[in-house]
Short mmCIF file of C-alpha atoms and ligand atoms in Angstrom, two decimals:
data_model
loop_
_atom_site.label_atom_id
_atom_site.label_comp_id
_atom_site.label_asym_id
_atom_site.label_seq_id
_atom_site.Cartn_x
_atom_site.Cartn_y
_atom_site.Cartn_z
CA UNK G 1 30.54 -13.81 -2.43
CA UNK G 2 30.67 -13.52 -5.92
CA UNK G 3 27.24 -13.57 -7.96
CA UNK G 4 26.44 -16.82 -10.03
CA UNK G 5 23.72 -16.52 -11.10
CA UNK G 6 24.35 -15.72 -14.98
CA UNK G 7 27.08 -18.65 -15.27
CA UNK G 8 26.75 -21.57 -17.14
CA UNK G 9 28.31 -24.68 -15.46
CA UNK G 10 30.29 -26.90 -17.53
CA UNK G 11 33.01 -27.94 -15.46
CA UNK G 12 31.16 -31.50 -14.21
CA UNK G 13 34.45 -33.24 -14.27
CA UNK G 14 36.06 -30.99 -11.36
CA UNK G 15 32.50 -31.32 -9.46
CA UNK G 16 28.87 -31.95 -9.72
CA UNK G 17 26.33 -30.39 -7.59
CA UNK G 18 24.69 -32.36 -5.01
CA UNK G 19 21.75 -34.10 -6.46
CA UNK G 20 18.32 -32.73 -4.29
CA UNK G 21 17.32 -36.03 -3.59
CA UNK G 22 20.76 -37.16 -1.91
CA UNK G 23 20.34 -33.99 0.27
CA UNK G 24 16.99 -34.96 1.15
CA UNK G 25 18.64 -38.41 2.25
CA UNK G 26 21.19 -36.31 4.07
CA UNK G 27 19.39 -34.37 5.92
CA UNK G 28 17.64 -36.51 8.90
CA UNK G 29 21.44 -38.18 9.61
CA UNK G 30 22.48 -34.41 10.28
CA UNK G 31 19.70 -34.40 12.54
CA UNK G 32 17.44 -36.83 14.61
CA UNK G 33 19.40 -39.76 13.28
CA UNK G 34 22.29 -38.87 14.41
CA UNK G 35 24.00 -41.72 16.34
CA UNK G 36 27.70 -43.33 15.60
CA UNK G 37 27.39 -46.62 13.95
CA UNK G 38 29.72 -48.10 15.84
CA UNK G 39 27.24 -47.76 18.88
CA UNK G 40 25.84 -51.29 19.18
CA UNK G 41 23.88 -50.72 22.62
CA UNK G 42 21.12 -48.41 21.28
CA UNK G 43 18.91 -47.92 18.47
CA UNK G 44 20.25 -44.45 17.42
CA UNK G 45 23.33 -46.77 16.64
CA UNK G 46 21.60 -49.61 15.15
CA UNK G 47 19.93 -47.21 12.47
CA UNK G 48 23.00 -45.10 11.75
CA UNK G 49 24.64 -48.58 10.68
CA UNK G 50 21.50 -49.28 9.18
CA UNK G 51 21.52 -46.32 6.88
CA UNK G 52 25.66 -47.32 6.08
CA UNK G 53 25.07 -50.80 5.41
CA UNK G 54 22.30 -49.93 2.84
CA UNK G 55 24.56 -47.19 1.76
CA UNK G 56 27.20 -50.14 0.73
CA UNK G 57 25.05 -51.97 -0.89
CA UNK G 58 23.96 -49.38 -3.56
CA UNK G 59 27.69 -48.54 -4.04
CA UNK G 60 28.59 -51.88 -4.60
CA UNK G 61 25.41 -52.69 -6.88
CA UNK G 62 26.80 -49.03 -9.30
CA UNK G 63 29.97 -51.16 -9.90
CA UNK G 64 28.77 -55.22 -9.32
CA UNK G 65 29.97 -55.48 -6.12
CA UNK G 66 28.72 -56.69 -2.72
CA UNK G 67 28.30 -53.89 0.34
CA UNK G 68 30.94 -56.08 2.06
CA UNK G 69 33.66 -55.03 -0.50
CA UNK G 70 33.38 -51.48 0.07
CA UNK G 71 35.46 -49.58 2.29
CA UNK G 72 34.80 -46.06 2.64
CA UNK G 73 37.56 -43.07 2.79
CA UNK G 74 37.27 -39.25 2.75
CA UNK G 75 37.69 -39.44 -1.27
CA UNK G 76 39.13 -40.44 -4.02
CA UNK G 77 42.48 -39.11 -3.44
CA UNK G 78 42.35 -41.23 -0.23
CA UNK G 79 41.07 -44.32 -1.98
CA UNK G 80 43.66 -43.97 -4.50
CA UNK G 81 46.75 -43.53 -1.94
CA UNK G 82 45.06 -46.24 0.28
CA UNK G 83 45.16 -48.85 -2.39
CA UNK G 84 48.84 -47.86 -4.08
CA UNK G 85 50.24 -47.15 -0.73
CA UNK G 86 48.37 -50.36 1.22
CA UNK G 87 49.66 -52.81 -1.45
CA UNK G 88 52.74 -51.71 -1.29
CA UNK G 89 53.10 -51.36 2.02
CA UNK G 90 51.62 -54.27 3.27
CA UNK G 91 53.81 -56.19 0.42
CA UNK G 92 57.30 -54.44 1.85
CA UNK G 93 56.51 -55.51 5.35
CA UNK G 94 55.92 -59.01 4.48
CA UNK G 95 58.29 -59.98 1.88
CA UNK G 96 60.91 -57.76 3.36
CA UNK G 97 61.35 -56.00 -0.13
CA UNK G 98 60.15 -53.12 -2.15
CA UNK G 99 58.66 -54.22 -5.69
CA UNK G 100 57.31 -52.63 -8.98
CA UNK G 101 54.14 -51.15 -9.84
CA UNK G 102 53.04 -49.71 -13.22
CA UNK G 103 50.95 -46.59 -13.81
CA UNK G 104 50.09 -44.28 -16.88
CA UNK G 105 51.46 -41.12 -17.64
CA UNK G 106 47.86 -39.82 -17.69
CA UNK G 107 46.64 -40.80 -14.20
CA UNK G 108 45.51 -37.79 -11.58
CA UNK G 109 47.93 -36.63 -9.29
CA UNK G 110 46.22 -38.68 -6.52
CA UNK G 111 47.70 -41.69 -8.44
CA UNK G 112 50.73 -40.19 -9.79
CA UNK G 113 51.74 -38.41 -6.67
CA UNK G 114 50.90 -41.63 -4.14
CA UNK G 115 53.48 -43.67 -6.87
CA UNK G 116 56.18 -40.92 -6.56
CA UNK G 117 55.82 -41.02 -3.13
CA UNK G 118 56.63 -45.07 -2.80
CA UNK G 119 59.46 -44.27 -5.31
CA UNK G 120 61.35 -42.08 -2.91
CA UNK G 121 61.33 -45.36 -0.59
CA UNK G 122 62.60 -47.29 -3.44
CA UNK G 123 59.80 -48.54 -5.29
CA UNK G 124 60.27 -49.12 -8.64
CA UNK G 125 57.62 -47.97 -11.28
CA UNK G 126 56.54 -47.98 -14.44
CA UNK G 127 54.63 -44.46 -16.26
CA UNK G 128 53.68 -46.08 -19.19
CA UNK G 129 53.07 -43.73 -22.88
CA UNK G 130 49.83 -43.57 -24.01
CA UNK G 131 48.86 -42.61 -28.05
CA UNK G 132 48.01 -39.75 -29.77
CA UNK G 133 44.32 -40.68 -28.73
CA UNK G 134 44.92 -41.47 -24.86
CA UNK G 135 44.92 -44.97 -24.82
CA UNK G 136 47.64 -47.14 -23.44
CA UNK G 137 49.16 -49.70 -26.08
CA UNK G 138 48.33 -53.25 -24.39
CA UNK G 139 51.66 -55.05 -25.25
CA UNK G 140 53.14 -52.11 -23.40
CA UNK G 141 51.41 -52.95 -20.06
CA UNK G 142 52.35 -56.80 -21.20
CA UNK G 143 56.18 -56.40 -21.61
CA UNK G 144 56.57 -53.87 -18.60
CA UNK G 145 54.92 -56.85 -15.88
CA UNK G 146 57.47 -58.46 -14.30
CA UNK G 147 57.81 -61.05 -11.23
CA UNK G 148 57.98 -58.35 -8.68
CA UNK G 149 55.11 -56.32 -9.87
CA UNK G 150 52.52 -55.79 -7.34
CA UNK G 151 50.36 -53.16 -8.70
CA UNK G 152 48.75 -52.18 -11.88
CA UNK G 153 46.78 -48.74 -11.52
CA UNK G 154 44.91 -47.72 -14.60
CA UNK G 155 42.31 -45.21 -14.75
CA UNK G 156 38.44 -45.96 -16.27
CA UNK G 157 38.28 -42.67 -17.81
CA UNK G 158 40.55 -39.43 -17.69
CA UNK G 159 39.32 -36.29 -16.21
CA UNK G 160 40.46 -34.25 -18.72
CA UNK G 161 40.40 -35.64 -21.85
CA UNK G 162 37.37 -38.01 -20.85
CA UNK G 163 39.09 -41.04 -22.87
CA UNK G 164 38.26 -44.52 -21.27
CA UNK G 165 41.37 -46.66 -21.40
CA UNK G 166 40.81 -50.61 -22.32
CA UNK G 167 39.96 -51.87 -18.90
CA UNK G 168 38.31 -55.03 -19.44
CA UNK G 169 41.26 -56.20 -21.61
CA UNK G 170 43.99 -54.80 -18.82
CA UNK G 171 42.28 -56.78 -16.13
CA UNK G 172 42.28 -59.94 -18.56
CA UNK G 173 46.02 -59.27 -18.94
CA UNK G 174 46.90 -58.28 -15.16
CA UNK G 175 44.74 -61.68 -13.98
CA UNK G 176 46.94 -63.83 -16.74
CA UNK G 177 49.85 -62.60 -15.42
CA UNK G 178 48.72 -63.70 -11.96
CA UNK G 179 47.99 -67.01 -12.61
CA UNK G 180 50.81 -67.68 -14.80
CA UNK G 181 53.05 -66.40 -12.00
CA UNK G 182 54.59 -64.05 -14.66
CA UNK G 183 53.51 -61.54 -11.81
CA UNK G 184 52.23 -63.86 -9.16
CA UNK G 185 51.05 -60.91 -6.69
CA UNK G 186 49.77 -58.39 -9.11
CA UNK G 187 46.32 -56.54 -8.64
CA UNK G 188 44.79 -54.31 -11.01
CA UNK G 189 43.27 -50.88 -9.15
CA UNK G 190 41.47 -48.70 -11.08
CA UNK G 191 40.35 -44.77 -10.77
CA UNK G 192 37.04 -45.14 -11.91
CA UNK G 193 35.74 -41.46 -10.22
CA UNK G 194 34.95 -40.45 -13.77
CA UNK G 195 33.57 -43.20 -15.07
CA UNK G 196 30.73 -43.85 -12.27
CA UNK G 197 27.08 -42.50 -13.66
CA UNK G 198 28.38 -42.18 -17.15
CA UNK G 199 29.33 -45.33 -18.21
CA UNK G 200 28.73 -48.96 -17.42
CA UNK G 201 31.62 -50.35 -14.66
CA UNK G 202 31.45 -53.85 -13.86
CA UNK G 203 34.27 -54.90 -11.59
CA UNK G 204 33.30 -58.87 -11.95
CA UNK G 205 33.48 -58.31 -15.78
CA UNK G 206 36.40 -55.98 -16.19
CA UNK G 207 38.21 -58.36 -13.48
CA UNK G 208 39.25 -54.95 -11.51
CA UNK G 209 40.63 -56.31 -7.88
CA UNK G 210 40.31 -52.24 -6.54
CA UNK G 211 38.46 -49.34 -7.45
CA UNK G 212 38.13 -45.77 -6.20
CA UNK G 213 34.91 -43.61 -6.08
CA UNK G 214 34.24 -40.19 -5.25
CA UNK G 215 31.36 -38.84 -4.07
CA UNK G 216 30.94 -35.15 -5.37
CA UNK G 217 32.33 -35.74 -9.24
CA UNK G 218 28.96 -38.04 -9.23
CA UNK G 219 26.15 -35.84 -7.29
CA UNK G 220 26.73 -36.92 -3.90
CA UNK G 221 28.33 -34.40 -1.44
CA UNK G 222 32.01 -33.46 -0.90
CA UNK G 223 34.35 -35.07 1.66
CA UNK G 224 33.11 -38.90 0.67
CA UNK G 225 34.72 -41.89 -1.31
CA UNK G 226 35.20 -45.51 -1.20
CA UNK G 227 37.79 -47.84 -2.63
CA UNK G 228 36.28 -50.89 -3.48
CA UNK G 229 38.26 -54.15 -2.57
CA UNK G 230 37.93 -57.75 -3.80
CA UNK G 231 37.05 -60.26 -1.56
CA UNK G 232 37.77 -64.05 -2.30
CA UNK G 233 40.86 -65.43 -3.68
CA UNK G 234 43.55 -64.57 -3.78
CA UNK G 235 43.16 -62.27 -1.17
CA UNK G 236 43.89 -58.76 -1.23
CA UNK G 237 46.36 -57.46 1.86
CA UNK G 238 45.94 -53.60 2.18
CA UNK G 239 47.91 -51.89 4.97
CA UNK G 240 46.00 -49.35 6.45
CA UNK G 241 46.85 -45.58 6.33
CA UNK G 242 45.58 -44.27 9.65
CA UNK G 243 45.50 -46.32 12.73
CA UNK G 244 42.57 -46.29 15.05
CA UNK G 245 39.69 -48.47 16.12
CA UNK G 246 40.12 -51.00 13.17
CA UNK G 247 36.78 -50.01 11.57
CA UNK G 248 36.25 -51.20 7.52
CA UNK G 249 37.95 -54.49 8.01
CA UNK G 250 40.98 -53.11 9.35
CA UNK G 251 41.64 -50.83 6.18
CA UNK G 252 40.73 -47.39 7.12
CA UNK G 253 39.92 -46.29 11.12
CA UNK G 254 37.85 -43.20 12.01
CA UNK G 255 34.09 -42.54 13.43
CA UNK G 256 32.06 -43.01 9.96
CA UNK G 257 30.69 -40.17 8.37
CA UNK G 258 27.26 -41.86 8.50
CA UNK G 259 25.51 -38.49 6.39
CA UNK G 260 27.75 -38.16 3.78
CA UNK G 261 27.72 -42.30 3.43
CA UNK G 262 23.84 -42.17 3.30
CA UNK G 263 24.55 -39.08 0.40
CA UNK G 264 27.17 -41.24 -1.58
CA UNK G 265 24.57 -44.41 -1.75
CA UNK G 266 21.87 -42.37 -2.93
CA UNK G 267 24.24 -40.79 -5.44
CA UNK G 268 25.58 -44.67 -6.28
CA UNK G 269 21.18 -45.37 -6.66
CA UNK G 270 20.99 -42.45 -9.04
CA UNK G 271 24.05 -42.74 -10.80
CA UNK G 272 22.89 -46.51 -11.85
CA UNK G 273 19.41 -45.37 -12.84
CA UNK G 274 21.37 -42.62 -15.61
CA UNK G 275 22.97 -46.00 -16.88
CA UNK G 276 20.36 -48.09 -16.90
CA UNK G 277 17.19 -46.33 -17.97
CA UNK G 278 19.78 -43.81 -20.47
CA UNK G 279 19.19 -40.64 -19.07
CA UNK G 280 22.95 -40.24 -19.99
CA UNK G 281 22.60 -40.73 -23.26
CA UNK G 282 20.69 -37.05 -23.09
CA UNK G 283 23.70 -36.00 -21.91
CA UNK G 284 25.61 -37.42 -24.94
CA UNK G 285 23.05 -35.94 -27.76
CA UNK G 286 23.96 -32.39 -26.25
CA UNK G 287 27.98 -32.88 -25.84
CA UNK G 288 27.31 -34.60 -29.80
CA UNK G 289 25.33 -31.12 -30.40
CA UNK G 290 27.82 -28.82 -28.58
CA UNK G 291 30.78 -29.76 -30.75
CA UNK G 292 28.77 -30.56 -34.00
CA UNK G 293 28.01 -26.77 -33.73
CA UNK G 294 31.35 -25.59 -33.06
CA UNK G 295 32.68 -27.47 -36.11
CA UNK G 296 30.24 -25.77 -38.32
CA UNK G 297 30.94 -22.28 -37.28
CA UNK G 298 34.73 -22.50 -36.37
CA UNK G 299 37.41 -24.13 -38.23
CA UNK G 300 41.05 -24.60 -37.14
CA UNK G 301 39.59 -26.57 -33.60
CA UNK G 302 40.89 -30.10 -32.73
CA UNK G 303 39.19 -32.67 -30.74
CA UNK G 304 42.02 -34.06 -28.01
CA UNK G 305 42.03 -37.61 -27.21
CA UNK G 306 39.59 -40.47 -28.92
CA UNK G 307 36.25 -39.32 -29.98
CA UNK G 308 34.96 -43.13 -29.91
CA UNK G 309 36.88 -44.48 -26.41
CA UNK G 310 35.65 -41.35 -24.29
CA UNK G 311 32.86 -40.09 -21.29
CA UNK G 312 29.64 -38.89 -22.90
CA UNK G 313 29.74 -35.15 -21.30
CA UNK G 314 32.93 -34.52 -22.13
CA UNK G 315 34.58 -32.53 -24.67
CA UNK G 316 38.15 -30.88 -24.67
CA UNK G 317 38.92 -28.63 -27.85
CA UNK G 318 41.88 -27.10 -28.88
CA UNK G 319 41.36 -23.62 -30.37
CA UNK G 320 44.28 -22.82 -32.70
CA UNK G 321 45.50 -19.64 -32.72
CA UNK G 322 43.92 -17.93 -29.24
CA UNK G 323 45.92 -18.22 -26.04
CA UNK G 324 43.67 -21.02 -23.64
CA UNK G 325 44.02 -17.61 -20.80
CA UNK G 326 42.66 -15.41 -23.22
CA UNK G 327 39.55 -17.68 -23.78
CA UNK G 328 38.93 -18.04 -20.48
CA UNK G 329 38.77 -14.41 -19.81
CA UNK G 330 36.91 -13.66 -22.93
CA UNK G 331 33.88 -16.61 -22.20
CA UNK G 332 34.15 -16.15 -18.48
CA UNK G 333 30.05 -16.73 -18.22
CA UNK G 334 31.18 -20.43 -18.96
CA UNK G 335 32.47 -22.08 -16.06
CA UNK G 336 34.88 -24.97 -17.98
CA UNK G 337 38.47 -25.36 -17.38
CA UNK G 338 41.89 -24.07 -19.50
CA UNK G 339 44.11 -26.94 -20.61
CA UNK G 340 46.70 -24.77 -19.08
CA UNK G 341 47.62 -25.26 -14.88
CA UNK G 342 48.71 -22.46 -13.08
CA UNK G 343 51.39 -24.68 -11.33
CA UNK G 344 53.58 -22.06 -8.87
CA UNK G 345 54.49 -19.06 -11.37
CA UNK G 346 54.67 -20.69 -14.34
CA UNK G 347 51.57 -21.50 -17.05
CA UNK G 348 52.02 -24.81 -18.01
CA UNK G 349 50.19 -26.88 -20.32
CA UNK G 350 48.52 -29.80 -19.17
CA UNK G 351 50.74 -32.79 -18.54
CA UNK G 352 48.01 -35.26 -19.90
CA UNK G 353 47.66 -33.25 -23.42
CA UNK G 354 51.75 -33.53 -23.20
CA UNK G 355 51.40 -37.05 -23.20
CA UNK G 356 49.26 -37.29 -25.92
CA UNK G 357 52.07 -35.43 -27.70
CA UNK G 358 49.46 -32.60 -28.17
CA UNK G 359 51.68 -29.15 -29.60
CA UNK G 360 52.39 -27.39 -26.42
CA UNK G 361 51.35 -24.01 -28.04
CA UNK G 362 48.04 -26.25 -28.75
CA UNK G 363 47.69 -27.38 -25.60
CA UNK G 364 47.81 -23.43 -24.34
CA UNK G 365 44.62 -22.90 -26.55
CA UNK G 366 42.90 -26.24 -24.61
CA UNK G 367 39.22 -25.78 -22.86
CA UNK G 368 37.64 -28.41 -21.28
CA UNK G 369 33.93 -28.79 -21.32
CA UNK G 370 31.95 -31.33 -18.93
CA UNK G 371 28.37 -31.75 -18.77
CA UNK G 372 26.81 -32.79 -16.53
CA UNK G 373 22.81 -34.15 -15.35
CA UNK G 374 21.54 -30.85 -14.89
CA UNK G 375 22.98 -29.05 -18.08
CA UNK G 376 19.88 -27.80 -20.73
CA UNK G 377 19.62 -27.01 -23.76
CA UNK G 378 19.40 -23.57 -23.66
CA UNK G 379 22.50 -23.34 -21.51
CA UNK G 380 24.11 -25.40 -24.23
CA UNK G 381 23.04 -22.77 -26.95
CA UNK G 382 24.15 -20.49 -24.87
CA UNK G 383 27.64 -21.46 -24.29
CA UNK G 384 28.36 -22.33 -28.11
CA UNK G 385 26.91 -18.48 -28.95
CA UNK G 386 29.52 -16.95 -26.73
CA UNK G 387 32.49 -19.47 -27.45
CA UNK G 388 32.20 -18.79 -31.27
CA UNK G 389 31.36 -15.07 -30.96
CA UNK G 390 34.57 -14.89 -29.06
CA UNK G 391 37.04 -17.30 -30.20
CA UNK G 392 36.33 -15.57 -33.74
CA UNK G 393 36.90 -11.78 -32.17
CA UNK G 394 39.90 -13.14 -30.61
CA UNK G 395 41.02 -14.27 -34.01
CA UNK G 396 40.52 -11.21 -35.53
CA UNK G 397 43.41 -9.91 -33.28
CA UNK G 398 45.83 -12.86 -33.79
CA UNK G 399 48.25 -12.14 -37.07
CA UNK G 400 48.77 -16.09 -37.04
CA UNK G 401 45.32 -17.32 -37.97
CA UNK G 402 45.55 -14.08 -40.35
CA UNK G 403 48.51 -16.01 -41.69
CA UNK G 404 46.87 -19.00 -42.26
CA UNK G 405 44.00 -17.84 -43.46
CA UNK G 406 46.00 -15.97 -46.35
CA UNK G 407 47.92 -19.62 -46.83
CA UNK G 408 50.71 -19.19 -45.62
CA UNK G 409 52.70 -22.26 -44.22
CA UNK G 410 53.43 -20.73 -40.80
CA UNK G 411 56.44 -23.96 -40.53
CA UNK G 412 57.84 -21.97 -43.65
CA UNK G 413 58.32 -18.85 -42.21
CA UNK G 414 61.27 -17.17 -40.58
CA UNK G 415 60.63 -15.51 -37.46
CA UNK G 416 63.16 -12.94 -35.94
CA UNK G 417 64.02 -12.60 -32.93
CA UNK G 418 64.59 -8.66 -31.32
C1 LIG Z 501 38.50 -35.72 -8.65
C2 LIG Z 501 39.29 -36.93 -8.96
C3 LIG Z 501 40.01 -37.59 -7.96
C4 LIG Z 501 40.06 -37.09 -6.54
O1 LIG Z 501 38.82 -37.27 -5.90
P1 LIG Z 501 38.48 -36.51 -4.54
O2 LIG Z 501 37.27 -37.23 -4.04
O3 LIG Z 501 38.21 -35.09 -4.91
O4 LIG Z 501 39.64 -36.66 -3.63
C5 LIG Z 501 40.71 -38.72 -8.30
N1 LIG Z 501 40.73 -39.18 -9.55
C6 LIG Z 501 40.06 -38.58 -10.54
C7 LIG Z 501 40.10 -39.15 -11.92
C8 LIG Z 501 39.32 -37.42 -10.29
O5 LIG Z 501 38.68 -36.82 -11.27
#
């Protein structure tokens, strides 16, 4: 195992650690409470679905929900490829068709992925552009409804970039085109995973008909997620993914994980307490701090996606000039992310920096940054000391910032190929 002690985590948007007092909720479900709540004839039973029922009801109160709209799935990517998939599904069987559902460009792969799947059956759907900042263009999501549209899927906030789209408007505009049968079976799902702990979500308010949680990008454990579902009219059909003994109102089957359930609640409980008593606005002074000090002592850095529409912890900087692999190895104390995926052989750069029409040698020079609840002060000095120690050694080696810096127009010059 490799040591980790010296690191300094800042990659909260790919996980967070378990918060200790959703472990300490765990821990008696691993052990003396450890029936299966579907066992109705004894009381290890009865409290198992105790503990799950209360679990519900702290997930739904994070988002303004009721326990009895929550269904819970192994994660986010399964909440996200239960709701695209089970409204489309459960639309083809019924109306003996296959319809149209729009997307962004943006969305996680769990979203993009479970829409490319449905278009190899012959869905139709829409990846709509976003701006230079992120956000979709509203009259964009307006035009592209039509009367066969079953799905809108729109993220809360972007694990990369961090930007929050304009939900409350899009669920105006998706529950508009519902009643004015302009898209008479349309439901507006949302990836909130994100979002959840860091900023307000209120379903009721935004008008969001689905919404997917995870449990470990908000301090509860691994391997745990729900999708939200509307009840009330007009009801939402979901087909189910797997098959089994009809547990979660016929939506997702399996023997429920009653300890990581018990974790994600707790997590949901803490999560609303950093909204509503503002411990995450702590979180925001040192993310403000982090790249208020990198502006002063680095120039030629850009800020990618809206500064005003995005997640409190989360920053993701361009540095001009220095290849994004290069960083990485040079501040390799920080854990963070490159903007660049290793997809198969090839480095590319991000797809969602693409689509904000980010430079794709800019993109290349991309770090993300995501803070998180347990992030100090001192690991935040930390981190800015070695980024701008070695973002400006790095510099010192590149002959195009030495280019700039002399002034010349690096669009003027002729390069040569040998
Ligand atoms: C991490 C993440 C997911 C996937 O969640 P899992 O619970 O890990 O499956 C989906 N959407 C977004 C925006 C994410 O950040």
């Amino acid at each position: 195992m490799k040591d980790i002690s010296d690191l300094i985590y800042l990659d909260n948007h790919a996980t967070t650690p378990c918060d200790p007092a959703v472990v300490d909720a765990m821990i008696p479900y691993l052990t003396q409470q450890f029936g299966n709540a579907a066992s109705r004839s004894h009381a290890f039973g009865w409290n198992a679905l105790d503990a799950v029922e209360l679990a519900r009801d702290q997930v739904g109160s994070l988002i303004n929900a009721t326990g009895k709209e929550i269904v819970w799935t192994s994660g986010a990517t399964e909440s996200n490829n239960l709701a695209i998939k089970g409204i489309a599904k459960y639309y083809e069987r019924n109306a003996g068709k296959t319809g149209h559902i729009i997307t962004v460009l943006t969305e996680h792969k769990a979203v993009l992925d479970a829409c490319k799947a449905l278009m190899r059956d012959g869905w139709d759907v829409t990846f709509l552009e976003v701006e230079s900042d992120g956000r979709i263009r509203l009259d964009d999501l307006k035009n592209a409804l039509r009367e066969d549209t079953v799905l809108v899927s729109v993220m809360y906030a972007n694990n990369e970039i961090g930007v929050i789209q304009p939900i409350a408007e899009i669920g105006e505009i998706v529950a508009n085109a519902r009643a004015s049968k302009q898209a008479p079976k349309v439901v507006f799902h949302c990836d909130a995973v994100q979002a959840l702990g860091r900023v307000p979500v209120d379903v009721k308010a935004s008008k969001i008909d689905m919404l997917s949680i995870s449990g470990h990008k908000m301090y509860g454990p691994k391997g745990i997620g729900a999708l939200f579902v509307r009840r009330g009219r007009p009801r939402i059909r979901v087909e189910a993914l797997i098959d089994g003994g009809g547990h979660e109102r016929g939506m997702r089957s399996g023997t429920l994980p009653v300890h990581q359930i018990v974790g994600l609640g707790k997590a949901a409980e803490l999560a609303k307490k950093d909204i509503d008593e503002g411990h995450i606005e702590k979180v925001r002074e040192l993310r403000d701090y982090m790249w208020g000090k990198l502006q002063t002592e680095l120039d030629e850095i850009f800020i990618n996606g809206s500064m005003e529409h995005r997640l409190p912890n989360n920053l993701n900087i361009s540095f001009a000039y220095v290849e994004g692999e290069a960083i990485m190895l040079a501040i390799k104390e920080i854990a963070c992310s490159s903007g660049s995926a290793c997809t198969s052989a090839s480095l590319e750069p991000s797809y969602v920096l693409r689509a904000l029409g980010v430079d794709v040698e800019l993109a290349h020079t991309s770090i993300r940054f995501g803070l998180g609840r347990f992030t100090t002060r001192d690991e935040v000095d930390r981190a800015i000391e070695i980024v701008v120690s070695k973002i400006r050694k790095l510099r010192e080696m590149s002959p195009l910032y030495e280019m700039v810096k002399m002034g010349i127009d690096l669009k003027t010059v002729q390069w040569t190929a040998h």
